[in-house]
């Protein structure tokens, strides 16, 4: 696991965007794995700037998102479909037919999950996966538990995640209780992974992860210790607390 410590949020955003840019420039048909949440917003802003000012070309890029709430409309401002359009897709030249965000409204969700993993494989697999991390150590919505799912699955969000995500909703009661998420196995198949974290709130979990001593399903991010190409990009607050 490679560690990069930047001064602040702006620093990690630019660092991560630089790696994405390099990736796209080395392969125009790159397959990106994308995350939502607060952490990657600055990186997306920087990628938009690179597109507008430096001509970074997304026309052949394919993207797969990690997760989506179940039972939420695409047009709902808190859906991850909406988030991705608002924070990235609407501002770059990506072909919307090449963007995939799990469908939390699919009729047969179990079958849909299997198809999502198959589609990633069919397209050639994720070249570069962007991850945030939950305060409880979740990656995507793989929450700490006795077991973790290998493939894309339906999961129950934990109380702590519902509470953390309620900041985007009018009240905690409005936060969906279930989500569809890529599994740990789906994530581990990515050729290269960047995990980003910012702010004091993440310091405890980042410290645990970087200790790197043990793999446990109670810290889903610890599974990344088994991956050959992970770069952890944190700001000083997430590093030192
Ligand atoms: C989002 C996702 C989540 C977030 C995590 C951190 O697609 O998969 O695992 O990365 O909850 O969220 P923020 O960045 O809001 O702290």
PDB file of C-alpha atoms and ligand atoms in Angstrom:
ATOM      1  CA  UNK A   1       0.000   0.000   0.000  1.00  0.00           C
ATOM      2  CA  UNK A   2       1.518   3.292  -1.087  1.00  0.00           C
ATOM      3  CA  UNK A   3       0.812   6.356   1.079  1.00  0.00           C
ATOM      4  CA  UNK A   4       0.664   9.968  -0.102  1.00  0.00           C
ATOM      5  CA  UNK A   5       0.057  12.695   2.482  1.00  0.00           C
ATOM      6  CA  UNK A   6      -1.017  16.083   1.130  1.00  0.00           C
ATOM      7  CA  UNK A   7      -1.446  19.287   3.115  1.00  0.00           C
ATOM      8  CA  UNK A   8      -5.186  19.638   2.716  1.00  0.00           C
ATOM      9  CA  UNK A   9      -8.341  18.679   0.825  1.00  0.00           C
ATOM     10  CA  UNK A  10      -7.311  20.718  -2.192  1.00  0.00           C
ATOM     11  CA  UNK A  11      -4.012  18.816  -2.251  1.00  0.00           C
ATOM     12  CA  UNK A  12      -5.582  15.346  -2.227  1.00  0.00           C
ATOM     13  CA  UNK A  13      -8.130  16.410  -4.869  1.00  0.00           C
ATOM     14  CA  UNK A  14      -5.410  17.613  -7.240  1.00  0.00           C
ATOM     15  CA  UNK A  15      -3.174  14.618  -6.566  1.00  0.00           C
ATOM     16  CA  UNK A  16      -5.945  12.112  -7.282  1.00  0.00           C
ATOM     17  CA  UNK A  17      -7.131  14.022 -10.372  1.00  0.00           C
ATOM     18  CA  UNK A  18      -3.541  14.009 -11.669  1.00  0.00           C
ATOM     19  CA  UNK A  19      -3.412  10.208 -11.398  1.00  0.00           C
ATOM     20  CA  UNK A  20      -6.783   9.879 -13.190  1.00  0.00           C
ATOM     21  CA  UNK A  21      -5.528  12.204 -15.937  1.00  0.00           C
ATOM     22  CA  UNK A  22      -2.356  10.171 -16.397  1.00  0.00           C
ATOM     23  CA  UNK A  23      -4.434   7.013 -16.590  1.00  0.00           C
ATOM     24  CA  UNK A  24      -6.770   8.449 -19.255  1.00  0.00           C
ATOM     25  CA  UNK A  25      -3.878   9.850 -21.260  1.00  0.00           C
ATOM     26  CA  UNK A  26      -2.166   6.452 -21.248  1.00  0.00           C
ATOM     27  CA  UNK A  27      -5.362   4.706 -22.356  1.00  0.00           C
ATOM     28  CA  UNK A  28      -8.185   6.745 -23.932  1.00  0.00           C
ATOM     29  CA  UNK A  29     -10.636   3.876 -23.336  1.00  0.00           C
ATOM     30  CA  UNK A  30      -9.882   3.656 -19.632  1.00  0.00           C
ATOM     31  CA  UNK A  31     -12.493   2.067 -17.408  1.00  0.00           C
ATOM     32  CA  UNK A  32     -12.869   4.108 -14.238  1.00  0.00           C
ATOM     33  CA  UNK A  33     -14.528   2.965 -11.019  1.00  0.00           C
ATOM     34  CA  UNK A  34     -16.115   6.003  -9.403  1.00  0.00           C
ATOM     35  CA  UNK A  35     -17.298   6.910  -5.908  1.00  0.00           C
ATOM     36  CA  UNK A  36     -19.774   9.448  -4.572  1.00  0.00           C
ATOM     37  CA  UNK A  37     -19.769  11.216  -1.184  1.00  0.00           C
ATOM     38  CA  UNK A  38     -17.972  14.383  -0.122  1.00  0.00           C
ATOM     39  CA  UNK A  39     -14.430  13.127  -0.583  1.00  0.00           C
ATOM     40  CA  UNK A  40     -14.148  12.923  -4.404  1.00  0.00           C
ATOM     41  CA  UNK A  41     -16.060  16.171  -5.133  1.00  0.00           C
ATOM     42  CA  UNK A  42     -12.851  18.274  -5.278  1.00  0.00           C
ATOM     43  CA  UNK A  43     -11.195  15.689  -7.520  1.00  0.00           C
ATOM     44  CA  UNK A  44     -14.186  15.815  -9.877  1.00  0.00           C
ATOM     45  CA  UNK A  45     -13.946  19.644  -9.928  1.00  0.00           C
ATOM     46  CA  UNK A  46     -10.296  19.378 -10.882  1.00  0.00           C
ATOM     47  CA  UNK A  47     -11.074  16.827 -13.613  1.00  0.00           C
ATOM     48  CA  UNK A  48     -13.709  19.212 -15.008  1.00  0.00           C
ATOM     49  CA  UNK A  49     -11.110  21.978 -15.009  1.00  0.00           C
ATOM     50  CA  UNK A  50      -8.634  19.688 -16.774  1.00  0.00           C
ATOM     51  CA  UNK A  51     -11.278  18.883 -19.371  1.00  0.00           C
ATOM     52  CA  UNK A  52     -12.171  22.543 -19.974  1.00  0.00           C
ATOM     53  CA  UNK A  53      -8.718  24.099 -19.767  1.00  0.00           C
ATOM     54  CA  UNK A  54      -6.379  21.296 -20.779  1.00  0.00           C
ATOM     55  CA  UNK A  55      -8.605  19.318 -23.135  1.00  0.00           C
ATOM     56  CA  UNK A  56      -8.677  16.143 -21.046  1.00  0.00           C
ATOM     57  CA  UNK A  57     -10.781  13.891 -23.252  1.00  0.00           C
ATOM     58  CA  UNK A  58     -13.373  11.573 -21.707  1.00  0.00           C
ATOM     59  CA  UNK A  59     -15.073  10.655 -24.999  1.00  0.00           C
ATOM     60  CA  UNK A  60     -13.933   7.018 -24.878  1.00  0.00           C
ATOM     61  CA  UNK A  61     -13.840   6.625 -21.098  1.00  0.00           C
ATOM     62  CA  UNK A  62     -16.198   4.123 -19.468  1.00  0.00           C
ATOM     63  CA  UNK A  63     -17.239   4.456 -15.834  1.00  0.00           C
ATOM     64  CA  UNK A  64     -18.830   2.198 -13.252  1.00  0.00           C
ATOM     65  CA  UNK A  65     -20.058   3.589  -9.972  1.00  0.00           C
ATOM     66  CA  UNK A  66     -19.719   1.747  -6.713  1.00  0.00           C
ATOM     67  CA  UNK A  67     -23.178   2.084  -5.298  1.00  0.00           C
ATOM     68  CA  UNK A  68     -26.691   3.502  -5.201  1.00  0.00           C
ATOM     69  CA  UNK A  69     -29.509   3.687  -2.671  1.00  0.00           C
ATOM     70  CA  UNK A  70     -32.400   1.316  -3.219  1.00  0.00           C
ATOM     71  CA  UNK A  71     -35.818   2.722  -3.979  1.00  0.00           C
ATOM     72  CA  UNK A  72     -34.700   6.254  -4.798  1.00  0.00           C
ATOM     73  CA  UNK A  73     -35.567   7.957  -8.107  1.00  0.00           C
ATOM     74  CA  UNK A  74     -32.730   8.812 -10.480  1.00  0.00           C
ATOM     75  CA  UNK A  75     -33.872  12.417 -10.400  1.00  0.00           C
ATOM     76  CA  UNK A  76     -33.850  12.611  -6.595  1.00  0.00           C
ATOM     77  CA  UNK A  77     -31.119  15.118  -5.670  1.00  0.00           C
ATOM     78  CA  UNK A  78     -29.672  12.588  -3.208  1.00  0.00           C
ATOM     79  CA  UNK A  79     -29.513   9.702  -5.656  1.00  0.00           C
ATOM     80  CA  UNK A  80     -26.036   8.786  -6.779  1.00  0.00           C
ATOM     81  CA  UNK A  81     -27.232   8.986 -10.395  1.00  0.00           C
ATOM     82  CA  UNK A  82     -28.024  12.645  -9.809  1.00  0.00           C
ATOM     83  CA  UNK A  83     -24.795  13.197  -7.868  1.00  0.00           C
ATOM     84  CA  UNK A  84     -22.640  11.895 -10.704  1.00  0.00           C
ATOM     85  CA  UNK A  85     -24.370  14.017 -13.332  1.00  0.00           C
ATOM     86  CA  UNK A  86     -24.247  17.081 -11.154  1.00  0.00           C
ATOM     87  CA  UNK A  87     -20.640  16.716 -10.003  1.00  0.00           C
ATOM     88  CA  UNK A  88     -19.020  15.287 -13.114  1.00  0.00           C
ATOM     89  CA  UNK A  89     -20.864  13.834 -16.101  1.00  0.00           C
ATOM     90  CA  UNK A  90     -22.764  16.998 -17.082  1.00  0.00           C
ATOM     91  CA  UNK A  91     -19.517  18.973 -17.248  1.00  0.00           C
ATOM     92  CA  UNK A  92     -17.251  16.692 -19.294  1.00  0.00           C
ATOM     93  CA  UNK A  93     -17.479  15.024 -22.697  1.00  0.00           C
ATOM     94  CA  UNK A  94     -18.179  11.507 -21.436  1.00  0.00           C
ATOM     95  CA  UNK A  95     -20.715   9.513 -23.468  1.00  0.00           C
ATOM     96  CA  UNK A  96     -23.601   8.923 -21.031  1.00  0.00           C
ATOM     97  CA  UNK A  97     -24.085   5.489 -22.623  1.00  0.00           C
ATOM     98  CA  UNK A  98     -20.667   4.613 -21.220  1.00  0.00           C
ATOM     99  CA  UNK A  99     -21.544   5.572 -17.646  1.00  0.00           C
ATOM    100  CA  UNK A 100     -22.961   2.931 -15.351  1.00  0.00           C
ATOM    101  CA  UNK A 101     -24.402   3.586 -11.902  1.00  0.00           C
ATOM    102  CA  UNK A 102     -26.136   0.665 -10.148  1.00  0.00           C
ATOM    103  CA  UNK A 103     -29.894   0.755 -10.634  1.00  0.00           C
ATOM    104  CA  UNK A 104     -31.553   0.831  -7.225  1.00  0.00           C
ATOM    105  CA  UNK A 105     -34.931   0.596  -8.957  1.00  0.00           C
ATOM    106  CA  UNK A 106     -34.211  -2.641 -10.877  1.00  0.00           C
ATOM    107  CA  UNK A 107     -37.121  -5.115 -10.705  1.00  0.00           C
ATOM    108  CA  UNK A 108     -35.069  -8.247 -10.033  1.00  0.00           C
ATOM    109  CA  UNK A 109     -32.310  -6.810  -7.908  1.00  0.00           C
ATOM    110  CA  UNK A 110     -30.460 -10.080  -7.250  1.00  0.00           C
ATOM    111  CA  UNK A 111     -30.172 -10.818 -10.937  1.00  0.00           C
ATOM    112  CA  UNK A 112     -29.304  -7.185 -11.646  1.00  0.00           C
ATOM    113  CA  UNK A 113     -26.348  -7.412  -9.197  1.00  0.00           C
ATOM    114  CA  UNK A 114     -24.941 -10.426 -11.055  1.00  0.00           C
ATOM    115  CA  UNK A 115     -25.360  -8.654 -14.391  1.00  0.00           C
ATOM    116  CA  UNK A 116     -23.541  -5.567 -13.075  1.00  0.00           C
ATOM    117  CA  UNK A 117     -20.427  -7.614 -12.269  1.00  0.00           C
ATOM    118  CA  UNK A 118     -20.692  -9.425 -15.604  1.00  0.00           C
ATOM    119  CA  UNK A 119     -20.909  -6.130 -17.463  1.00  0.00           C
ATOM    120  CA  UNK A 120     -17.757  -4.830 -15.751  1.00  0.00           C
ATOM    121  CA  UNK A 121     -15.961  -8.001 -16.812  1.00  0.00           C
ATOM    122  CA  UNK A 122     -17.353  -7.858 -20.352  1.00  0.00           C
ATOM    123  CA  UNK A 123     -16.092  -4.307 -20.796  1.00  0.00           C
ATOM    124  CA  UNK A 124     -12.621  -5.448 -19.733  1.00  0.00           C
ATOM    125  CA  UNK A 125     -12.496  -4.769 -15.966  1.00  0.00           C
ATOM    126  CA  UNK A 126     -11.844  -1.596 -14.015  1.00  0.00           C
ATOM    127  CA  UNK A 127      -8.463   0.016 -14.714  1.00  0.00           C
ATOM    128  CA  UNK A 128      -8.555   2.571 -11.921  1.00  0.00           C
ATOM    129  CA  UNK A 129     -10.943   2.485  -8.970  1.00  0.00           C
ATOM    130  CA  UNK A 130     -11.517   5.561  -6.797  1.00  0.00           C
ATOM    131  CA  UNK A 131     -12.624   4.893  -3.221  1.00  0.00           C
ATOM    132  CA  UNK A 132     -13.580   6.929  -0.196  1.00  0.00           C
ATOM    133  CA  UNK A 133     -13.754   5.327   3.233  1.00  0.00           C
ATOM    134  CA  UNK A 134     -16.451   5.373   5.896  1.00  0.00           C
ATOM    135  CA  UNK A 135     -15.598   6.308   9.476  1.00  0.00           C
ATOM    136  CA  UNK A 136     -16.452   2.687  10.284  1.00  0.00           C
ATOM    137  CA  UNK A 137     -14.047   1.391   7.635  1.00  0.00           C
ATOM    138  CA  UNK A 138     -16.596   0.633   4.927  1.00  0.00           C
ATOM    139  CA  UNK A 139     -15.591   0.818   1.288  1.00  0.00           C
ATOM    140  CA  UNK A 140     -18.424   1.338  -1.171  1.00  0.00           C
ATOM    141  CA  UNK A 141     -21.284   0.220   1.090  1.00  0.00           C
ATOM    142  CA  UNK A 142     -19.577  -2.908   2.333  1.00  0.00           C
ATOM    143  CA  UNK A 143     -20.241  -2.392   6.025  1.00  0.00           C
ATOM    144  CA  UNK A 144     -18.303  -4.047   8.886  1.00  0.00           C
ATOM    145  CA  UNK A 145     -19.874  -7.447   9.523  1.00  0.00           C
ATOM    146  CA  UNK A 146     -19.083 -11.099  10.184  1.00  0.00           C
ATOM    147  CA  UNK A 147     -19.087 -11.746   6.454  1.00  0.00           C
ATOM    148  CA  UNK A 148     -18.523  -9.576   3.404  1.00  0.00           C
ATOM    149  CA  UNK A 149     -19.974 -10.031  -0.066  1.00  0.00           C
ATOM    150  CA  UNK A 150     -17.631 -10.820  -2.910  1.00  0.00           C
ATOM    151  CA  UNK A 151     -19.840  -9.567  -5.740  1.00  0.00           C
ATOM    152  CA  UNK A 152     -22.267  -6.697  -6.222  1.00  0.00           C
ATOM    153  CA  UNK A 153     -25.048  -7.139  -3.657  1.00  0.00           C
ATOM    154  CA  UNK A 154     -27.920  -5.620  -1.754  1.00  0.00           C
ATOM    155  CA  UNK A 155     -26.961  -4.540   1.754  1.00  0.00           C
ATOM    156  CA  UNK A 156     -28.558  -2.977   4.822  1.00  0.00           C
ATOM    157  CA  UNK A 157     -26.877   0.280   5.747  1.00  0.00           C
ATOM    158  CA  UNK A 158     -25.647   0.457   9.352  1.00  0.00           C
ATOM    159  CA  UNK A 159     -27.044   3.026  11.772  1.00  0.00           C
ATOM    160  CA  UNK A 160     -23.707   4.876  11.745  1.00  0.00           C
ATOM    161  CA  UNK A 161     -23.721   5.173   7.942  1.00  0.00           C
ATOM    162  CA  UNK A 162     -27.372   6.289   7.908  1.00  0.00           C
ATOM    163  CA  UNK A 163     -26.443   8.921  10.497  1.00  0.00           C
ATOM    164  CA  UNK A 164     -23.356  10.025   8.544  1.00  0.00           C
ATOM    165  CA  UNK A 165     -25.336  10.258   5.274  1.00  0.00           C
ATOM    166  CA  UNK A 166     -28.292  12.060   6.868  1.00  0.00           C
ATOM    167  CA  UNK A 167     -26.324  15.290   6.416  1.00  0.00           C
ATOM    168  CA  UNK A 168     -27.471  15.245   2.790  1.00  0.00           C
ATOM    169  CA  UNK A 169     -31.151  14.616   3.618  1.00  0.00           C
ATOM    170  CA  UNK A 170     -33.727  16.714   5.467  1.00  0.00           C
ATOM    171  CA  UNK A 171     -33.861  14.155   8.300  1.00  0.00           C
ATOM    172  CA  UNK A 172     -32.223  10.786   9.164  1.00  0.00           C
ATOM    173  CA  UNK A 173     -35.645   9.134   8.614  1.00  0.00           C
ATOM    174  CA  UNK A 174     -35.422   9.989   4.913  1.00  0.00           C
ATOM    175  CA  UNK A 175     -32.132   8.156   4.340  1.00  0.00           C
ATOM    176  CA  UNK A 176     -32.794   4.867   2.511  1.00  0.00           C
ATOM    177  CA  UNK A 177     -32.016   1.820   4.654  1.00  0.00           C
ATOM    178  CA  UNK A 178     -30.760  -0.366   1.836  1.00  0.00           C
ATOM    179  CA  UNK A 179     -28.305   0.067  -0.975  1.00  0.00           C
ATOM    180  CA  UNK A 180     -26.835  -1.805  -3.888  1.00  0.00           C
ATOM    181  CA  UNK A 181     -23.066  -1.932  -3.757  1.00  0.00           C
ATOM    182  CA  UNK A 182     -20.168  -3.436  -5.591  1.00  0.00           C
ATOM    183  CA  UNK A 183     -18.726  -6.210  -3.422  1.00  0.00           C
ATOM    184  CA  UNK A 184     -15.230  -6.466  -2.020  1.00  0.00           C
ATOM    185  CA  UNK A 185     -14.376  -8.964  -4.758  1.00  0.00           C
ATOM    186  CA  UNK A 186     -15.629  -6.622  -7.482  1.00  0.00           C
ATOM    187  CA  UNK A 187     -13.434  -3.842  -6.052  1.00  0.00           C
ATOM    188  CA  UNK A 188     -10.386  -6.078  -5.606  1.00  0.00           C
ATOM    189  CA  UNK A 189     -10.497  -6.983  -9.304  1.00  0.00           C
ATOM    190  CA  UNK A 190      -9.641  -3.380 -10.251  1.00  0.00           C
ATOM    191  CA  UNK A 191      -6.122  -3.157 -11.645  1.00  0.00           C
ATOM    192  CA  UNK A 192      -5.262  -0.067  -9.641  1.00  0.00           C
ATOM    193  CA  UNK A 193      -7.010   1.525  -6.624  1.00  0.00           C
ATOM    194  CA  UNK A 194      -6.860   4.992  -5.074  1.00  0.00           C
ATOM    195  CA  UNK A 195      -8.380   5.413  -1.623  1.00  0.00           C
ATOM    196  CA  UNK A 196      -8.904   9.029  -0.583  1.00  0.00           C
ATOM    197  CA  UNK A 197      -9.612  10.440   2.879  1.00  0.00           C
ATOM    198  CA  UNK A 198      -9.851  13.939   4.260  1.00  0.00           C
ATOM    199  CA  UNK A 199     -10.431  15.491   7.677  1.00  0.00           C
ATOM    200  CA  UNK A 200     -10.039  14.587  11.348  1.00  0.00           C
ATOM    201  CA  UNK A 201     -13.100  12.336  11.326  1.00  0.00           C
ATOM    202  CA  UNK A 202     -11.241   9.832   9.168  1.00  0.00           C
ATOM    203  CA  UNK A 203      -8.009   9.837  11.208  1.00  0.00           C
ATOM    204  CA  UNK A 204      -8.912   6.898  13.445  1.00  0.00           C
ATOM    205  CA  UNK A 205      -9.873   4.564  10.619  1.00  0.00           C
ATOM    206  CA  UNK A 206      -6.913   5.629   8.451  1.00  0.00           C
ATOM    207  CA  UNK A 207      -4.526   4.914  11.335  1.00  0.00           C
ATOM    208  CA  UNK A 208      -6.008   1.432  11.738  1.00  0.00           C
ATOM    209  CA  UNK A 209      -5.772   0.777   8.004  1.00  0.00           C
ATOM    210  CA  UNK A 210      -2.190   1.995   7.709  1.00  0.00           C
ATOM    211  CA  UNK A 211      -1.082  -0.132  10.656  1.00  0.00           C
ATOM    212  CA  UNK A 212      -1.704  -2.889   8.139  1.00  0.00           C
ATOM    213  CA  UNK A 213      -1.350  -5.696  10.617  1.00  0.00           C
ATOM    214  CA  UNK A 214      -4.596  -7.563  10.228  1.00  0.00           C
ATOM    215  CA  UNK A 215      -7.308  -8.219   7.726  1.00  0.00           C
ATOM    216  CA  UNK A 216     -10.757  -8.320   9.234  1.00  0.00           C
ATOM    217  CA  UNK A 217     -14.296  -8.167   7.918  1.00  0.00           C
ATOM    218  CA  UNK A 218     -14.908  -5.703  10.760  1.00  0.00           C
ATOM    219  CA  UNK A 219     -12.709  -3.261   8.835  1.00  0.00           C
ATOM    220  CA  UNK A 220     -13.728  -3.871   5.206  1.00  0.00           C
ATOM    221  CA  UNK A 221     -11.021  -1.495   3.911  1.00  0.00           C
ATOM    222  CA  UNK A 222      -8.389  -3.834   5.411  1.00  0.00           C
ATOM    223  CA  UNK A 223      -9.099  -6.220   2.502  1.00  0.00           C
ATOM    224  CA  UNK A 224      -7.212  -3.704   0.349  1.00  0.00           C
ATOM    225  CA  UNK A 225      -4.021  -4.785   2.110  1.00  0.00           C
ATOM    226  CA  UNK A 226      -4.153  -7.842  -0.162  1.00  0.00           C
ATOM    227  CA  UNK A 227      -4.281  -5.775  -3.354  1.00  0.00           C
ATOM    228  CA  UNK A 228      -0.987  -5.237  -5.231  1.00  0.00           C
ATOM    229  CA  UNK A 229      -1.616  -1.633  -6.367  1.00  0.00           C
ATOM    230  CA  UNK A 230      -3.350   0.592  -3.827  1.00  0.00           C
ATOM    231  CA  UNK A 231      -2.458   4.236  -3.237  1.00  0.00           C
ATOM    232  CA  UNK A 232      -3.889   5.882  -0.125  1.00  0.00           C
ATOM    233  CA  UNK A 233      -4.098   9.659  -0.536  1.00  0.00           C
ATOM    234  CA  UNK A 234      -4.871  11.542   2.670  1.00  0.00           C
ATOM    235  CA  UNK A 235      -4.624  15.087   3.943  1.00  0.00           C
ATOM    236  CA  UNK A 236      -2.734  15.968   7.129  1.00  0.00           C
ATOM    237  CA  UNK A 237      -5.895  15.973   9.224  1.00  0.00           C
ATOM    238  CA  UNK A 238      -6.863  12.477   8.121  1.00  0.00           C
ATOM    239  CA  UNK A 239      -3.278  11.360   8.701  1.00  0.00           C
ATOM    240  CA  UNK A 240      -2.541  12.929  12.065  1.00  0.00           C
ATOM    241  CA  UNK A 241      -5.996  13.666  13.459  1.00  0.00           C
TER     242      UNK A 241
HETATM  243  C1  LIG B   1     -19.670   6.356  -1.982  1.00  0.00           C
HETATM  244  C2  LIG B   1     -19.134   5.267  -1.171  1.00  0.00           C
HETATM  245  C3  LIG B   1     -18.836   5.433   0.279  1.00  0.00           C
HETATM  246  C4  LIG B   1     -18.086   6.719   0.606  1.00  0.00           C
HETATM  247  C5  LIG B   1     -17.828   6.794   2.115  1.00  0.00           C
HETATM  248  C6  LIG B   1     -17.164   8.108   2.490  1.00  0.00           C
HETATM  249  O1  LIG B   1     -19.870   5.937  -3.314  1.00  0.00           O
HETATM  250  O2  LIG B   1     -18.947   4.227  -1.698  1.00  0.00           O
HETATM  251  O3  LIG B   1     -18.091   4.326   0.708  1.00  0.00           O
HETATM  252  O4  LIG B   1     -16.887   6.742  -0.087  1.00  0.00           O
HETATM  253  O5  LIG B   1     -19.022   6.655   2.814  1.00  0.00           O
HETATM  254  O6  LIG B   1     -18.060   9.137   2.274  1.00  0.00           O
HETATM  255  P1  LIG B   1     -17.599  10.678   2.333  1.00  0.00           P
HETATM  256  O7  LIG B   1     -16.677  10.868   1.198  1.00  0.00           O
HETATM  257  O8  LIG B   1     -18.882  11.446   2.175  1.00  0.00           O
HETATM  258  O9  LIG B   1     -16.943  10.855   3.649  1.00  0.00           O
END
